[in-house]
Amino acid sequence: GLNLTDIQGDILIGMKKNKEMFFFFSIADATAFKSHLDSAILPLITSTQQLLTVATQPTTAVNLAFSQTGLNALGLASQGLGDSLFASGQFSGAESLGDPGTSNWVQAFAGTGIHGVFLLASDTIDNVNAELSQIQSILGTSITEAYRLQGEARPDDQQGHEHFGFMDGISNPAIDGFSTALPGQAVLSPGLFLLAEDGDGSSSSRPSWAKDGSLLAFRQLQQRVPEFNKFLADNAALTQGNADLLGARMMGRWKSGAPVDLAPTADDVDLANDPQRNNNFNFTHPDFTETTDQTHCPFSAHIRKTNPRSDFNPLNTANHIIRAGIPYGPEVTDAEASSNTSSTDASLERGLAFVAYQSNIGNGFAFIQQNWVDNANFFFGKTTPPGIDPIIGSNAAQNNFAPNSPRPVSGLDPTDSTTIVTLNTDFVVSRGGEYFFSPSLSAIQNTLSV
Ligand code: N7H
């Protein structure tokens, strides 16, 4: 089995709290940083084992991850992790991820100046802030703050739903030898997510201390909620006047979480809330021609583009991520809702603090974004090209990296599988991010602190 006391807690099961802060820092004094890391920070880091039972969960869970330049600052530059995208950092690859350039990136992410990130998760912001103060007082002037992003679950009945209103966190892979699969859940090798474990195709290029660490892709993804809602209202004719159905078809799930593959015409809250059923679908049906039929779930739907299930035969076991993100930013204001426009006031920005874990970024997050989400011809072999993911997809690479590059989407109209609709608004806008390595606790102790 896996060494659960050595693997950081966010990777396999998520810290699952209502508040989570991402505190990005640079290392100013590596010698001092290392001495504090071993003696005082390590005891604060939360393992997977600690999260498994309520009795051992800390008030505030803490995880820690480093960028390549952070590992360099700690003297590990010569020991590459065997992951080229991690090594070069996210900034230099922005355009390959479909970002319309980097002028819209949060300043701190523009470059390679961020060395690490603390992830702090708790039930209250006060707890998070108290834990952060403690960490800052331990580390003193050995680090400087680069940036912080406060994530929080949405209020009341929207808890667990992201800012467009959809329930999130329903489908993540199960890990062979660790989790028990629910019906419909893919069971994958631990090495897809943990370096040097079974199934990590790059095991031989990992330094020994990298074992049981994971690569964390962080993205700050702004969501333009009023613009999304206006699109649904303006285009409800595509779904015979039902704007909720249009949104559900773009996502592949209703806002409740019920999959359209199983509930193609109306929401089904019982289905949404039943973990034995809400993932148990694969887009095939006995009477379906898989290359043409989009009556239940469009080929382009967000959950189908990012996890094509039976569109692959045999099932794809190479390109998967574990997601552990959280919404950030306030609710839509009345002024934004009535003007159908997101405010330019930075304090009103909202979106998803996106976190994806994998052992190989080029097979995980970056692969899914570039080769599936942003590729209008994927999934291949359909008689109508699927088009680009209508929720998060970008066609900027075909349009001189212009924002709001028109993107083709098929299958939105359940009665007409062949029509391609062009979307002219980006509903999700990249504000940048970085790639990190979330090391094992023993690597923090024996390698990163010395
Ligand atoms: Fe997505 N959303 O709320 O709109 N995502 N996602 N995602 N996403 C999923 O099944 C969302 C993003 C995946 O196994 C759900 O748990 C938003 C990126 C994958 O069936 C919802 C943003 C990437 C899955 C959302 C965003 C992915 C998935 C359904 C950005 C990778 C699982 C809930 C702001 C490149 C698919 C669920 C499966 C599901 C939303 C980003 C990937 C509601 C708002 C960048 C693999």
CSV table of C-alpha atoms and ligand atoms in Angstrom, one decimal:
chain,number,residue,atom,x,y,z
A,1,GLY,CA,0.0,0.0,0.0
A,2,LEU,CA,0.9,3.7,-0.2
A,3,ASN,CA,2.8,5.4,2.6
A,4,LEU,CA,0.0,7.7,3.6
A,5,THR,CA,1.8,9.3,6.5
A,6,ASP,CA,4.4,10.5,4.0
A,7,ILE,CA,2.1,11.8,1.2
A,8,GLN,CA,0.8,15.4,1.6
A,9,GLY,CA,-2.9,15.4,2.2
A,10,ASP,CA,-4.3,17.5,-0.6
A,11,ILE,CA,-3.0,15.2,-3.4
A,12,LEU,CA,-5.2,12.1,-3.2
A,13,ILE,CA,-8.2,13.2,-1.2
A,14,GLY,CA,-8.2,17.0,-1.1
A,15,MET,CA,-8.3,19.1,2.1
A,16,LYS,CA,-12.0,19.6,1.5
A,17,LYS,CA,-12.6,22.7,3.6
A,18,ASN,CA,-14.8,25.7,3.0
A,19,LYS,CA,-11.9,28.2,3.1
A,20,GLU,CA,-8.5,27.7,1.4
A,21,MET,CA,-5.7,30.2,1.0
A,22,PHE,CA,-2.9,30.0,-1.5
A,23,PHE,CA,0.1,31.9,-0.2
A,24,PHE,CA,2.8,32.3,-2.8
A,25,PHE,CA,6.3,33.2,-1.7
A,26,SER,CA,9.9,33.6,-2.8
A,27,ILE,CA,12.8,32.4,-0.7
A,28,ALA,CA,15.1,35.2,0.3
A,29,ASP,CA,17.5,33.3,2.6
A,30,ALA,CA,17.8,29.6,1.7
A,31,THR,CA,19.9,28.7,4.7
A,32,ALA,CA,17.5,30.2,7.2
A,33,PHE,CA,14.5,28.9,5.3
A,34,LYS,CA,15.9,25.3,5.5
A,35,SER,CA,16.6,25.4,9.2
A,36,HIS,CA,13.0,26.6,9.9
A,37,LEU,CA,11.5,24.1,7.4
A,38,ASP,CA,12.8,21.1,9.2
A,39,SER,CA,12.3,22.2,12.8
A,40,ALA,CA,9.1,24.2,12.8
A,41,ILE,CA,7.3,23.9,9.4
A,42,LEU,CA,7.4,20.2,8.9
A,43,PRO,CA,5.2,19.4,12.0
A,44,LEU,CA,2.5,21.7,10.5
A,45,ILE,CA,2.3,19.9,7.2
A,46,THR,CA,-0.8,17.7,6.9
A,47,SER,CA,-0.4,14.1,5.6
A,48,THR,CA,-3.0,12.0,3.8
A,49,GLN,CA,-3.3,9.7,6.9
A,50,GLN,CA,-4.2,12.7,9.1
A,51,LEU,CA,-7.1,13.7,6.9
A,52,LEU,CA,-8.6,10.2,6.8
A,53,THR,CA,-10.3,10.4,10.2
A,54,VAL,CA,-12.0,13.4,11.7
A,55,ALA,CA,-10.2,12.9,15.0
A,56,THR,CA,-6.8,13.4,13.5
A,57,GLN,CA,-7.7,16.3,11.2
A,58,PRO,CA,-6.0,19.6,12.2
A,59,THR,CA,-8.1,22.8,12.6
A,60,THR,CA,-6.2,24.1,9.6
A,61,ALA,CA,-4.6,21.7,7.2
A,62,VAL,CA,-1.4,22.9,5.6
A,63,ASN,CA,0.4,21.7,2.4
A,64,LEU,CA,3.5,23.1,0.8
A,65,ALA,CA,4.8,22.9,-2.8
A,66,PHE,CA,7.8,24.3,-4.7
A,67,SER,CA,8.3,25.6,-8.2
A,68,GLN,CA,11.4,24.6,-10.2
A,69,THR,CA,13.0,28.0,-9.3
A,70,GLY,CA,12.2,27.2,-5.7
A,71,LEU,CA,14.0,23.9,-5.8
A,72,ASN,CA,16.9,25.7,-7.5
A,73,ALA,CA,17.0,28.2,-4.7
A,74,LEU,CA,17.2,25.3,-2.3
A,75,GLY,CA,20.3,24.0,-4.1
A,76,LEU,CA,18.6,21.2,-6.1
A,77,ALA,CA,19.0,22.7,-9.6
A,78,SER,CA,21.1,19.8,-10.8
A,79,GLN,CA,18.5,17.2,-9.8
A,80,GLY,CA,15.7,17.6,-12.4
A,81,LEU,CA,12.4,15.9,-11.6
A,82,GLY,CA,12.1,14.5,-15.1
A,83,ASP,CA,9.2,16.8,-16.1
A,84,SER,CA,10.0,19.4,-18.8
A,85,LEU,CA,6.9,21.6,-18.3
A,86,PHE,CA,7.5,21.8,-14.5
A,87,ALA,CA,11.2,22.6,-15.2
A,88,SER,CA,10.4,25.5,-17.6
A,89,GLY,CA,7.4,26.9,-15.5
A,90,GLN,CA,3.9,27.8,-16.6
A,91,PHE,CA,4.7,31.3,-17.8
A,92,SER,CA,6.7,30.3,-20.8
A,93,GLY,CA,4.0,27.9,-21.9
A,94,ALA,CA,1.1,30.3,-21.6
A,95,GLU,CA,0.2,30.4,-25.2
A,96,SER,CA,0.3,26.6,-25.6
A,97,LEU,CA,-2.4,26.5,-22.9
A,98,GLY,CA,-4.6,28.7,-25.1
A,99,ASP,CA,-4.0,31.9,-23.1
A,100,PRO,CA,-4.4,35.0,-25.2
A,101,GLY,CA,-0.9,36.1,-24.3
A,102,THR,CA,0.1,37.0,-20.8
A,103,SER,CA,-0.9,40.6,-20.5
A,104,ASN,CA,-3.9,39.5,-18.4
A,105,TRP,CA,-1.7,37.4,-16.0
A,106,VAL,CA,-1.5,38.3,-12.4
A,107,GLN,CA,1.8,40.1,-12.1
A,108,ALA,CA,3.3,37.6,-9.6
A,109,PHE,CA,2.7,34.7,-12.0
A,110,ALA,CA,4.4,36.6,-14.9
A,111,GLY,CA,7.9,35.1,-14.9
A,112,THR,CA,9.5,32.5,-12.6
A,113,GLY,CA,9.8,34.5,-9.4
A,114,ILE,CA,7.5,32.4,-7.3
A,115,HIS,CA,9.4,29.8,-5.4
A,116,GLY,CA,6.7,28.0,-3.5
A,117,VAL,CA,3.1,28.0,-2.2
A,118,PHE,CA,1.5,27.2,1.1
A,119,LEU,CA,-2.0,25.8,0.8
A,120,LEU,CA,-4.0,26.5,4.1
A,121,ALA,CA,-7.4,25.0,4.5
A,122,SER,CA,-9.9,25.4,7.3
A,123,ASP,CA,-13.6,26.1,8.2
A,124,THR,CA,-13.0,29.8,8.8
A,125,ILE,CA,-10.8,32.6,7.4
A,126,ASP,CA,-9.8,33.5,11.0
A,127,ASN,CA,-8.3,30.0,11.4
A,128,VAL,CA,-6.5,30.3,8.0
A,129,ASN,CA,-5.1,33.7,8.9
A,130,ALA,CA,-3.9,32.5,12.3
A,131,GLU,CA,-2.1,29.6,10.8
A,132,LEU,CA,-0.5,31.8,8.1
A,133,SER,CA,0.7,34.3,10.8
A,134,GLN,CA,2.3,31.4,12.6
A,135,ILE,CA,4.1,30.3,9.4
A,136,GLN,CA,5.2,33.8,8.6
A,137,SER,CA,6.5,34.4,12.1
A,138,ILE,CA,8.5,31.1,11.9
A,139,LEU,CA,9.9,31.9,8.5
A,140,GLY,CA,10.5,35.5,9.2
A,141,THR,CA,12.7,37.3,6.6
A,142,SER,CA,13.7,34.0,5.0
A,143,ILE,CA,10.7,34.4,2.6
A,144,THR,CA,8.9,37.3,1.0
A,145,GLU,CA,5.3,37.2,0.0
A,146,ALA,CA,4.7,37.2,-3.7
A,147,TYR,CA,0.9,36.9,-3.9
A,148,ARG,CA,-2.0,35.4,-2.1
A,149,LEU,CA,-5.4,34.2,-3.3
A,150,GLN,CA,-8.2,33.5,-0.8
A,151,GLY,CA,-10.5,30.7,-1.9
A,152,GLU,CA,-13.9,30.1,-0.3
A,153,ALA,CA,-16.9,27.9,-0.9
A,154,ARG,CA,-20.0,29.9,-2.1
A,155,PRO,CA,-22.7,30.7,0.4
A,156,ASP,CA,-25.8,28.8,1.5
A,157,ASP,CA,-27.3,26.4,-1.1
A,158,GLN,CA,-24.5,27.2,-3.5
A,159,GLN,CA,-21.9,25.5,-1.3
A,160,GLY,CA,-20.0,23.0,-3.4
A,161,HIS,CA,-21.1,24.8,-6.6
A,162,GLU,CA,-18.7,26.8,-8.6
A,163,HIS,CA,-19.5,30.4,-9.7
A,164,PHE,CA,-21.5,29.4,-12.9
A,165,GLY,CA,-23.7,27.5,-10.5
A,166,PHE,CA,-22.7,23.9,-11.2
A,167,MET,CA,-21.9,21.3,-8.5
A,168,ASP,CA,-18.2,20.6,-8.7
A,169,GLY,CA,-16.0,17.8,-7.3
A,170,ILE,CA,-18.1,14.9,-8.3
A,171,SER,CA,-15.8,13.0,-10.6
A,172,ASN,CA,-12.2,12.3,-9.6
A,173,PRO,CA,-10.3,9.1,-10.4
A,174,ALA,CA,-10.0,6.2,-7.9
A,175,ILE,CA,-6.5,5.1,-7.1
A,176,ASP,CA,-5.7,1.4,-7.4
A,177,GLY,CA,-4.8,0.0,-3.9
A,178,PHE,CA,-6.0,3.1,-2.1
A,179,SER,CA,-9.6,4.1,-2.8
A,180,THR,CA,-12.7,2.0,-3.4
A,181,ALA,CA,-14.2,2.8,-6.8
A,182,LEU,CA,-17.8,4.0,-7.0
A,183,PRO,CA,-19.8,2.8,-10.0
A,184,GLY,CA,-18.4,4.4,-13.2
A,185,GLN,CA,-15.3,5.8,-11.5
A,186,ALA,CA,-12.1,5.0,-13.3
A,187,VAL,CA,-9.5,3.1,-11.2
A,188,LEU,CA,-6.0,4.2,-12.1
A,189,SER,CA,-2.5,3.5,-11.1
A,190,PRO,CA,-1.0,5.5,-8.2
A,191,GLY,CA,1.9,6.4,-10.5
A,192,LEU,CA,-0.3,8.6,-12.6
A,193,PHE,CA,-0.4,11.0,-9.7
A,194,LEU,CA,2.5,10.1,-7.4
A,195,LEU,CA,6.1,10.2,-8.8
A,196,ALA,CA,7.9,6.9,-9.0
A,197,GLU,CA,4.9,4.9,-7.9
A,198,ASP,CA,3.5,2.0,-10.0
A,199,GLY,CA,2.4,3.3,-13.3
A,200,ASP,CA,4.7,6.4,-13.4
A,201,GLY,CA,6.2,6.1,-16.9
A,202,SER,CA,9.0,8.4,-16.0
A,203,SER,CA,10.1,6.6,-12.8
A,204,SER,CA,13.7,6.1,-14.1
A,205,SER,CA,14.3,9.8,-14.5
A,206,ARG,CA,13.2,10.7,-11.0
A,207,PRO,CA,15.7,11.4,-8.2
A,208,SER,CA,14.9,9.0,-5.3
A,209,TRP,CA,13.6,11.8,-3.0
A,210,ALA,CA,10.9,12.7,-5.5
A,211,LYS,CA,9.0,9.5,-4.8
A,212,ASP,CA,5.5,10.0,-3.5
A,213,GLY,CA,5.5,13.7,-4.4
A,214,SER,CA,3.1,15.0,-7.0
A,215,LEU,CA,3.1,17.8,-9.6
A,216,LEU,CA,0.5,20.5,-8.8
A,217,ALA,CA,-0.8,22.7,-11.7
A,218,PHE,CA,-2.2,25.9,-10.3
A,219,ARG,CA,-4.3,28.2,-12.4
A,220,GLN,CA,-6.3,31.3,-11.4
A,221,LEU,CA,-9.3,31.1,-13.8
A,222,GLN,CA,-11.6,34.1,-13.8
A,223,GLN,CA,-15.2,33.3,-14.5
A,224,ARG,CA,-17.3,35.9,-16.3
A,225,VAL,CA,-20.6,34.8,-14.7
A,226,PRO,CA,-23.0,37.6,-16.0
A,227,GLU,CA,-21.7,37.0,-19.6
A,228,PHE,CA,-22.2,33.3,-19.2
A,229,ASN,CA,-25.8,33.8,-18.0
A,230,LYS,CA,-26.5,36.2,-20.8
A,231,PHE,CA,-25.3,33.7,-23.3
A,232,LEU,CA,-27.6,31.1,-21.9
A,233,ALA,CA,-30.6,33.5,-22.0
A,234,ASP,CA,-29.8,34.8,-25.5
A,235,ASN,CA,-29.3,31.3,-27.0
A,236,ALA,CA,-32.0,29.2,-25.3
A,237,ALA,CA,-33.6,28.7,-28.7
A,238,LEU,CA,-30.8,26.1,-29.2
A,239,THR,CA,-32.5,24.0,-26.6
A,240,GLN,CA,-36.1,24.7,-27.4
A,241,GLY,CA,-36.2,27.6,-25.0
A,242,ASN,CA,-34.7,25.9,-22.0
A,243,ALA,CA,-31.7,27.9,-20.9
A,244,ASP,CA,-30.9,25.5,-18.0
A,245,LEU,CA,-30.7,22.7,-20.5
A,246,LEU,CA,-28.3,24.7,-22.7
A,247,GLY,CA,-26.0,25.2,-19.7
A,248,ALA,CA,-26.3,21.6,-18.8
A,249,ARG,CA,-25.3,20.5,-22.3
A,250,MET,CA,-22.3,22.8,-22.3
A,251,MET,CA,-21.2,21.3,-19.0
A,252,GLY,CA,-22.4,17.7,-19.4
A,253,ARG,CA,-24.1,18.0,-16.0
A,254,TRP,CA,-27.0,20.0,-14.7
A,255,LYS,CA,-26.3,22.5,-12.0
A,256,SER,CA,-27.4,19.9,-9.5
A,257,GLY,CA,-24.6,17.6,-10.8
A,258,ALA,CA,-26.9,15.2,-12.6
A,259,PRO,CA,-25.2,14.0,-15.8
A,260,VAL,CA,-27.1,14.8,-19.0
A,261,ASP,CA,-26.0,11.4,-20.3
A,262,LEU,CA,-28.5,9.9,-17.8
A,263,ALA,CA,-30.9,12.8,-17.5
A,264,PRO,CA,-31.0,14.3,-21.1
A,265,THR,CA,-34.2,16.3,-20.9
A,266,ALA,CA,-34.8,17.3,-17.3
A,267,ASP,CA,-32.7,17.7,-14.1
A,268,ASP,CA,-32.9,14.8,-11.6
A,269,VAL,CA,-31.8,15.9,-8.1
A,270,ASP,CA,-32.0,12.4,-6.7
A,271,LEU,CA,-29.6,11.2,-9.4
A,272,ALA,CA,-27.3,14.1,-8.7
A,273,ASN,CA,-27.1,13.3,-5.0
A,274,ASP,CA,-26.6,9.6,-5.4
A,275,PRO,CA,-22.9,8.7,-5.5
A,276,GLN,CA,-23.8,5.2,-6.7
A,277,ARG,CA,-25.3,6.6,-9.9
A,278,ASN,CA,-24.0,10.2,-10.5
A,279,ASN,CA,-20.8,9.0,-12.2
A,280,ASN,CA,-22.1,5.8,-13.6
A,281,PHE,CA,-22.3,6.7,-17.3
A,282,ASN,CA,-20.0,6.5,-20.3
A,283,PHE,CA,-21.8,8.3,-23.1
A,284,THR,CA,-22.8,5.0,-24.8
A,285,HIS,CA,-26.4,3.6,-25.1
A,286,PRO,CA,-27.6,0.4,-26.8
A,287,ASP,CA,-29.4,2.3,-29.5
A,288,PHE,CA,-26.7,4.9,-30.1
A,289,THR,CA,-24.4,5.5,-33.0
A,290,GLU,CA,-21.4,6.8,-31.1
A,291,THR,CA,-20.0,8.7,-34.0
A,292,THR,CA,-23.1,10.8,-34.6
A,293,ASP,CA,-25.4,10.8,-31.6
A,294,GLN,CA,-25.3,13.9,-29.5
A,295,THR,CA,-28.9,13.7,-28.2
A,296,HIS,CA,-27.8,13.1,-24.6
A,297,CYS,CA,-24.4,14.6,-24.1
A,298,PRO,CA,-22.7,16.8,-26.7
A,299,PHE,CA,-19.2,15.7,-27.8
A,300,SER,CA,-18.0,19.2,-26.8
A,301,ALA,CA,-19.4,19.2,-23.2
A,302,HIS,CA,-16.8,20.2,-20.6
A,303,ILE,CA,-16.9,16.9,-18.7
A,304,ARG,CA,-16.7,14.9,-22.0
A,305,LYS,CA,-13.8,16.9,-23.4
A,306,THR,CA,-11.8,16.6,-20.2
A,307,ASN,CA,-12.7,12.9,-19.6
A,308,PRO,CA,-14.0,11.2,-22.8
A,309,ARG,CA,-14.8,7.8,-21.0
A,310,SER,CA,-16.0,5.3,-23.7
A,311,ASP,CA,-15.1,7.6,-26.6
A,312,PHE,CA,-11.8,5.8,-26.0
A,313,ASN,CA,-11.9,2.0,-26.5
A,314,PRO,CA,-10.0,0.7,-24.7
A,315,LEU,CA,-10.4,3.3,-21.9
A,316,ASN,CA,-7.7,6.0,-21.8
A,317,THR,CA,-5.5,5.3,-18.7
A,318,ALA,CA,-2.8,7.9,-19.5
A,319,ASN,CA,-4.3,11.4,-19.3
A,320,HIS,CA,-5.9,12.0,-16.0
A,321,ILE,CA,-5.8,14.5,-13.2
A,322,ILE,CA,-7.0,14.7,-9.6
A,323,ARG,CA,-8.8,18.1,-9.1
A,324,ALA,CA,-8.7,19.9,-5.8
A,325,GLY,CA,-9.7,23.5,-6.6
A,326,ILE,CA,-12.0,25.9,-4.8
A,327,PRO,CA,-13.9,29.1,-5.9
A,328,TYR,CA,-12.6,32.5,-5.1
A,329,GLY,CA,-14.1,35.9,-5.2
A,330,PRO,CA,-17.5,37.4,-4.2
A,331,GLU,CA,-21.0,36.7,-5.5
A,332,VAL,CA,-22.2,38.5,-8.6
A,333,THR,CA,-23.5,42.0,-7.7
A,334,ASP,CA,-26.9,43.3,-8.7
A,335,ALA,CA,-25.2,45.9,-10.9
A,336,GLU,CA,-23.2,43.2,-12.8
A,337,ALA,CA,-26.3,41.0,-13.2
A,338,SER,CA,-28.4,43.8,-14.6
A,339,SER,CA,-25.7,45.0,-17.0
A,340,ASN,CA,-24.8,41.4,-18.0
A,341,THR,CA,-21.2,42.4,-17.6
A,342,SER,CA,-18.4,41.5,-15.1
A,343,SER,CA,-17.2,44.5,-13.1
A,344,THR,CA,-13.6,45.6,-13.9
A,345,ASP,CA,-13.2,46.3,-10.1
A,346,ALA,CA,-10.5,43.9,-9.1
A,347,SER,CA,-12.1,43.2,-5.7
A,348,LEU,CA,-15.1,41.8,-7.6
A,349,GLU,CA,-13.1,39.3,-9.6
A,350,ARG,CA,-14.4,35.7,-9.2
A,351,GLY,CA,-13.5,32.3,-10.5
A,352,LEU,CA,-11.9,29.1,-9.7
A,353,ALA,CA,-8.5,28.6,-7.9
A,354,PHE,CA,-7.8,25.5,-10.1
A,355,VAL,CA,-5.6,22.8,-8.7
A,356,ALA,CA,-4.7,19.6,-10.6
A,357,TYR,CA,-2.4,16.8,-9.4
A,358,GLN,CA,-0.6,14.5,-11.7
A,359,SER,CA,2.9,12.8,-12.0
A,360,ASN,CA,3.5,14.3,-15.5
A,361,ILE,CA,2.1,17.7,-16.4
A,362,GLY,CA,2.5,17.1,-20.1
A,363,ASN,CA,0.2,14.0,-19.8
A,364,GLY,CA,-2.1,15.6,-17.3
A,365,PHE,CA,-3.4,19.2,-17.1
A,366,ALA,CA,-1.5,20.6,-20.1
A,367,PHE,CA,-2.4,17.6,-22.3
A,368,ILE,CA,-6.1,17.8,-21.5
A,369,GLN,CA,-6.1,21.6,-22.0
A,370,GLN,CA,-4.1,21.6,-25.2
A,371,ASN,CA,-5.0,18.4,-27.0
A,372,TRP,CA,-8.6,17.8,-25.9
A,373,VAL,CA,-10.2,21.0,-24.6
A,374,ASP,CA,-8.8,23.4,-27.2
A,375,ASN,CA,-8.7,21.0,-30.1
A,376,ALA,CA,-11.9,21.4,-32.2
A,377,ASN,CA,-11.4,18.0,-33.9
A,378,PHE,CA,-11.2,16.0,-30.7
A,379,PHE,CA,-12.7,13.5,-30.1
A,380,PHE,CA,-11.6,12.1,-33.4
A,381,GLY,CA,-13.8,10.0,-35.7
A,382,LYS,CA,-17.1,11.8,-35.0
A,383,THR,CA,-19.0,12.7,-38.2
A,384,THR,CA,-19.4,16.3,-37.0
A,385,PRO,CA,-16.2,17.8,-35.5
A,386,PRO,CA,-16.9,18.2,-31.8
A,387,GLY,CA,-15.5,21.7,-31.5
A,388,ILE,CA,-13.9,23.4,-28.6
A,389,ASP,CA,-15.0,23.1,-24.9
A,390,PRO,CA,-17.7,25.8,-24.6
A,391,ILE,CA,-16.9,26.4,-20.9
A,392,ILE,CA,-13.1,26.6,-20.6
A,393,GLY,CA,-11.9,26.2,-24.2
A,394,SER,CA,-9.9,28.7,-26.2
A,395,ASN,CA,-9.3,29.2,-29.8
A,396,ALA,CA,-6.7,31.9,-29.3
A,397,ALA,CA,-3.9,30.0,-31.0
A,398,GLN,CA,-5.8,30.1,-34.3
A,399,ASN,CA,-6.5,33.8,-34.0
A,400,ASN,CA,-3.2,35.6,-33.2
A,401,PHE,CA,-3.9,35.1,-29.5
A,402,ALA,CA,-6.8,37.5,-29.4
A,403,PRO,CA,-9.2,37.4,-26.4
A,404,ASN,CA,-12.7,36.1,-27.2
A,405,SER,CA,-11.4,34.3,-30.2
A,406,PRO,CA,-14.5,32.7,-31.9
A,407,ARG,CA,-14.7,29.0,-31.1
A,408,PRO,CA,-16.8,26.4,-32.9
A,409,VAL,CA,-19.0,24.1,-30.8
A,410,SER,CA,-21.2,21.3,-32.0
A,411,GLY,CA,-24.1,19.4,-30.5
A,412,LEU,CA,-25.7,22.1,-28.4
A,413,ASP,CA,-29.1,21.6,-30.0
A,414,PRO,CA,-30.3,18.1,-29.0
A,415,THR,CA,-32.5,17.8,-32.1
A,416,ASP,CA,-29.7,18.6,-34.6
A,417,SER,CA,-26.3,16.9,-34.0
A,418,THR,CA,-24.7,18.4,-37.1
A,419,THR,CA,-25.0,22.2,-36.5
A,420,ILE,CA,-21.9,24.0,-35.4
A,421,VAL,CA,-22.5,27.2,-33.3
A,422,THR,CA,-19.8,29.8,-32.9
A,423,LEU,CA,-19.2,31.2,-29.4
A,424,ASN,CA,-17.6,34.7,-29.4
A,425,THR,CA,-17.1,35.2,-25.6
A,426,ASP,CA,-14.6,33.7,-23.3
A,427,PHE,CA,-16.5,32.7,-20.2
A,428,VAL,CA,-13.3,31.6,-18.4
A,429,VAL,CA,-10.3,33.9,-18.6
A,430,SER,CA,-6.8,32.8,-17.5
A,431,ARG,CA,-5.1,35.0,-14.9
A,432,GLY,CA,-2.1,32.7,-15.0
A,433,GLY,CA,-0.5,30.3,-12.6
A,434,GLU,CA,2.5,28.1,-11.9
A,435,TYR,CA,3.6,24.5,-11.7
A,436,PHE,CA,4.7,23.1,-8.4
A,437,PHE,CA,6.1,20.0,-6.8
A,438,SER,CA,4.3,18.8,-3.7
A,439,PRO,CA,7.0,16.7,-2.0
A,440,SER,CA,6.7,13.8,0.4
A,441,LEU,CA,7.1,14.7,4.1
A,442,SER,CA,10.3,12.7,4.2
A,443,ALA,CA,11.7,14.6,1.2
A,444,ILE,CA,11.0,17.9,3.1
A,445,GLN,CA,12.9,16.5,6.1
A,446,ASN,CA,15.8,14.7,4.4
A,447,THR,CA,16.4,16.6,1.2
A,448,LEU,CA,14.8,20.0,1.1
A,449,SER,CA,15.9,21.0,4.6
A,450,VAL,CA,19.6,20.1,4.3
B,1,N7H,FE1,-13.6,21.3,-15.0
B,1,N7H,N1,-17.3,24.1,-13.8
B,1,N7H,O1,-17.8,24.2,-12.8
B,1,N7H,O2,-17.8,24.7,-14.8
B,1,N7H,N2,-15.4,21.0,-14.2
B,1,N7H,N3,-13.9,23.3,-14.7
B,1,N7H,N4,-11.7,21.7,-15.6
B,1,N7H,N5,-13.3,19.4,-15.1
B,1,N7H,C1,-16.0,19.7,-14.0
B,1,N7H,O3,-17.6,16.1,-12.5
B,1,N7H,C2,-15.0,24.0,-14.3
B,1,N7H,C3,-11.1,22.9,-15.7
B,1,N7H,C4,-12.1,18.7,-15.5
B,1,N7H,O4,-14.5,12.9,-14.9
B,1,N7H,C5,-17.3,19.9,-13.5
B,1,N7H,O5,-16.7,16.8,-10.7
B,1,N7H,C6,-14.7,25.4,-14.2
B,1,N7H,C7,-9.8,22.8,-16.3
B,1,N7H,C8,-12.2,17.3,-15.4
B,1,N7H,O6,-16.4,13.4,-15.8
B,1,N7H,C9,-17.6,21.2,-13.4
B,1,N7H,C10,-13.5,25.6,-14.6
B,1,N7H,C11,-9.6,21.4,-16.5
B,1,N7H,C12,-13.4,17.1,-14.9
B,1,N7H,C13,-16.4,21.9,-13.8
B,1,N7H,C14,-12.9,24.3,-14.9
B,1,N7H,C15,-10.8,20.8,-16.0
B,1,N7H,C16,-14.1,18.4,-14.7
B,1,N7H,C17,-18.3,18.7,-13.2
B,1,N7H,C18,-12.7,26.8,-14.8
B,1,N7H,C19,-8.4,20.7,-17.1
B,1,N7H,C20,-14.1,15.7,-14.5
B,1,N7H,C21,-18.1,18.2,-11.8
B,1,N7H,C22,-13.0,28.0,-14.3
B,1,N7H,C23,-7.7,21.2,-18.1
B,1,N7H,C24,-14.7,15.1,-15.7
B,1,N7H,C25,-17.4,16.9,-11.7
B,1,N7H,C26,-15.2,13.7,-15.5
B,1,N7H,C27,-15.4,18.5,-14.2
B,1,N7H,C28,-16.2,23.3,-14.0
B,1,N7H,C29,-11.6,24.1,-15.3
B,1,N7H,C30,-11.0,19.4,-16.0
B,1,N7H,C31,-18.9,21.7,-12.9
B,1,N7H,C32,-15.7,26.5,-13.8
B,1,N7H,C33,-8.8,23.9,-16.6
B,1,N7H,C34,-11.1,16.3,-15.8
